[in-house]
Coordinates of C-alpha atoms in Angstrom, one line a residue:
Chain A
X1 CA 153.7 139.3 196.8
X2 CA 155.5 140.9 193.9
X3 CA 153.6 143.8 192.4
X4 CA 154.0 146.2 189.5
X5 CA 151.7 149.2 189.5
X6 CA 151.5 151.8 186.8
X7 CA 150.0 155.3 187.0
X8 CA 148.1 157.0 185.6
X9 CA 145.9 154.4 183.9
X10 CA 145.3 156.9 181.0
X11 CA 147.0 160.2 180.1
X12 CA 145.9 162.7 177.5
X13 CA 148.5 165.3 176.3
X14 CA 148.6 168.0 173.7
X15 CA 151.4 167.7 171.2
X16 CA 154.5 169.2 172.7
X17 CA 153.3 168.8 176.3
X18 CA 156.0 166.9 178.2
X19 CA 155.0 164.5 181.0
X20 CA 156.0 161.3 182.9
X21 CA 154.6 157.9 183.4
X22 CA 155.2 156.1 186.7
X23 CA 155.9 152.4 187.4
X24 CA 156.1 151.4 191.1
X25 CA 157.4 147.9 191.9
X26 CA 157.7 145.7 194.9
X27 CA 159.7 142.6 193.9
X28 CA 162.2 140.4 195.8
X29 CA 165.6 141.6 194.6
X30 CA 165.0 143.5 191.3
X31 CA 167.0 142.1 188.5
X32 CA 165.6 144.1 185.6
X33 CA 163.0 146.8 184.9
X34 CA 161.6 146.7 181.3
X35 CA 159.6 149.2 179.3
X36 CA 157.5 148.2 176.3
X37 CA 155.2 150.0 173.9
X38 CA 152.0 148.4 172.7
X39 CA 150.0 149.7 169.8
X40 CA 146.3 148.7 169.4
X41 CA 146.0 145.2 168.0
X42 CA 149.7 144.5 168.3
X43 CA 152.1 142.8 170.6
X44 CA 154.3 144.7 173.0
X45 CA 157.5 146.2 171.5
X46 CA 160.6 146.4 173.7
X47 CA 161.9 149.9 174.5
X48 CA 164.4 149.8 177.4
X49 CA 165.9 147.7 180.2
X50 CA 167.2 149.2 183.4
X51 CA 169.2 147.1 185.8
X52 CA 170.3 149.3 188.7
X53 CA 169.0 152.4 190.6
X54 CA 170.3 155.6 189.0
X55 CA 170.5 154.1 185.5
X56 CA 168.9 156.1 182.7
X57 CA 168.3 155.2 179.0
X58 CA 167.1 157.4 176.2
X59 CA 165.6 156.9 172.8
X60 CA 164.3 159.8 170.7
X61 CA 161.7 161.6 172.9
X62 CA 161.6 158.9 175.6
X63 CA 163.8 158.7 178.7
X64 CA 163.6 155.9 181.3
X65 CA 164.9 156.3 184.8
X66 CA 165.1 153.9 187.8
X67 CA 165.1 154.3 191.5
X68 CA 165.0 151.7 194.2
X69 CA 161.2 151.8 194.3
X70 CA 160.0 153.0 190.9
X71 CA 160.8 153.8 187.3
X72 CA 159.7 156.8 185.2
X73 CA 159.2 157.1 181.5
X74 CA 159.6 160.7 180.6
X75 CA 158.2 161.9 177.3
X76 CA 159.6 165.1 176.0
X77 CA 157.6 167.2 173.4
X78 CA 155.4 164.2 172.4
X79 CA 154.0 163.8 169.0
X80 CA 150.7 162.0 168.0
X81 CA 152.7 159.0 166.9
X82 CA 153.8 158.5 170.5
X83 CA 150.2 157.5 171.3
X84 CA 150.2 153.9 172.6
X85 CA 149.9 151.9 175.8
X86 CA 153.2 151.8 177.7
X87 CA 153.9 148.7 179.8
X88 CA 156.5 148.2 182.4
X89 CA 157.7 144.8 183.8
X90 CA 160.0 143.8 186.6
X91 CA 162.0 140.6 187.1
X92 CA 162.9 139.3 190.6
X93 CA 165.7 137.1 192.0
X94 CA 164.1 134.0 190.4
X95 CA 163.8 135.8 187.0
X96 CA 160.0 135.8 187.3
X97 CA 158.7 138.7 185.3
X98 CA 155.6 140.6 186.4
X99 CA 153.9 143.2 184.2
X100 CA 152.0 146.3 185.1
X101 CA 148.5 147.0 183.6
X102 CA 149.9 149.8 181.5
X103 CA 149.4 153.5 180.9
X104 CA 147.3 154.4 177.8
X105 CA 148.8 157.6 176.3
X106 CA 147.0 159.8 173.8
X107 CA 148.7 162.7 172.2
X108 CA 146.4 165.2 170.5
X109 CA 147.7 167.4 167.6
Chain B
X1 CA 162.7 138.6 159.2
X2 CA 159.3 137.6 160.6
X3 CA 160.2 137.5 164.3
X4 CA 157.4 135.8 166.3
X5 CA 154.4 134.6 164.3
X6 CA 151.1 133.5 165.9
X7 CA 148.3 131.6 164.3
X8 CA 145.4 132.0 164.2
X9 CA 144.8 135.7 164.7
X10 CA 141.2 135.3 165.7
X11 CA 139.0 132.4 166.9
X12 CA 135.6 131.8 168.3
X13 CA 135.0 128.6 170.3
X14 CA 132.1 127.1 172.1
X15 CA 132.4 126.0 175.7
X16 CA 134.0 122.6 175.9
X17 CA 135.7 122.7 172.5
X18 CA 139.4 122.2 172.2
X19 CA 142.0 124.1 170.1
X20 CA 145.7 124.7 169.7
X21 CA 147.4 128.0 169.3
X22 CA 150.7 128.0 167.3
X23 CA 153.7 130.2 167.9
X24 CA 156.7 130.2 165.6
X25 CA 160.0 132.2 166.0
X26 CA 162.8 132.5 163.5
X27 CA 165.4 134.2 165.8
X28 CA 166.9 131.0 167.2
X29 CA 165.8 132.0 170.7
X30 CA 166.0 129.5 173.5
X31 CA 163.2 130.8 175.7
X32 CA 159.5 131.0 174.7
X33 CA 156.5 132.1 176.6
X34 CA 152.7 132.2 176.5
X35 CA 150.8 135.1 178.1
X36 CA 147.2 136.1 178.4
X37 CA 146.2 139.8 178.4
X38 CA 142.8 140.8 179.9
X39 CA 141.4 144.4 180.2
X40 CA 142.8 146.3 183.2
X41 CA 145.3 143.6 184.0
X42 CA 148.9 143.1 183.1
X43 CA 150.2 140.3 180.9
X44 CA 150.1 137.1 182.9
X45 CA 152.4 134.2 182.2
X46 CA 150.7 130.9 181.4
X47 CA 153.6 128.6 180.6
X48 CA 157.1 129.0 179.4
X49 CA 159.9 126.9 177.9
X50 CA 163.7 127.2 178.5
X51 CA 164.6 125.1 175.5
X52 CA 163.4 122.4 173.1
X53 CA 161.6 119.6 174.9
X54 CA 161.1 121.6 178.1
X55 CA 158.1 123.3 179.6
X56 CA 157.3 125.0 182.9
X57 CA 154.3 126.5 184.7
X58 CA 153.8 130.2 185.0
X59 CA 151.4 132.3 187.0
X60 CA 148.1 131.0 185.5
X61 CA 148.6 127.5 184.1
X62 CA 145.3 125.8 184.9
X63 CA 143.2 124.8 181.9
X64 CA 146.2 125.0 179.5
X65 CA 148.9 122.7 178.2
X66 CA 151.9 123.4 176.1
X67 CA 154.5 121.6 174.0
X68 CA 157.9 122.5 172.6
X69 CA 158.8 119.7 170.3
X70 CA 160.9 121.9 168.0
X71 CA 163.0 124.9 169.2
X72 CA 161.2 127.3 166.9
X73 CA 157.7 126.3 167.8
X74 CA 155.7 126.6 171.0
X75 CA 152.1 125.3 171.1
X76 CA 149.4 126.3 173.6
X77 CA 146.4 123.9 174.0
X78 CA 143.0 124.4 175.5
X79 CA 141.5 120.9 176.1
X80 CA 138.0 122.0 177.2
X81 CA 137.5 125.7 176.6
X82 CA 135.7 127.8 179.2
X83 CA 134.3 131.4 179.0
X84 CA 136.9 132.5 181.5
X85 CA 139.5 131.7 178.9
X86 CA 138.2 134.5 176.6
X87 CA 141.3 136.7 176.2
X88 CA 144.1 137.9 174.0
X89 CA 147.0 135.4 174.0
X90 CA 150.5 136.5 173.3
X91 CA 153.5 134.4 172.5
X92 CA 157.0 135.8 173.1
X93 CA 160.6 134.7 172.9
X94 CA 163.9 135.7 174.4
X95 CA 167.5 134.9 173.5
X96 CA 168.8 133.5 176.8
X97 CA 167.7 134.0 180.4
X98 CA 164.2 135.1 181.4
X99 CA 165.8 138.5 182.5
X100 CA 166.2 139.6 178.9
X101 CA 163.9 141.6 176.6
X102 CA 161.2 139.5 175.1
X103 CA 160.0 139.7 171.5
X104 CA 156.2 139.4 171.1
X105 CA 153.9 138.2 168.4
X106 CA 150.7 140.2 167.5
X107 CA 148.4 138.0 169.5
X108 CA 145.5 135.6 169.1
X109 CA 142.1 137.0 170.0
X110 CA 140.1 134.1 171.4
X111 CA 136.4 134.2 172.4
X112 CA 134.7 131.3 174.2
X113 CA 130.9 131.4 174.0

């Protein structure tokens, strides 16, 4: 069965302390790996799509990478405004999309 | 540009009552989706639509019905609400295939007593 697992469930960082969030996936023929940001009381907001192993995408302090088994969201020198829940999702050969449960990131000033 | 708008934002129902959640998008997207989000679990797809007049079942369709009479609207119905349907419901849309980024509304928080 297709699965998307995110770790850790929660992460607390000091402002400026870089770290990475992990998204492991087991899907039949990955077609796309998506990262979203979700603020409390809001819907997910799209960040990145990665389509093949080795691909990388960057946006401000965020960088997403993809291997054949997992994706990482690297956060460099985070700020308090980066606090949110980060979701990843993977689509398989049938374009069925499965979401992970998310990593709740808190950045303290 | 409003994007994806969901109404209502909050609702409390009694077991056995029915209701309809409305989703409207102004981006001319072909695909629309309904998800539920529960604590500790990822978003789970309830139903989706690949165009006006079409609907298809997702991962957790039981107890829900949907309709897409107009391209910009996607309705989610609960015919006889159950406490297990207490959740946050999100509507989303995407331009073309299901392998494209989805744009989400801000959710409807539904409690079934």
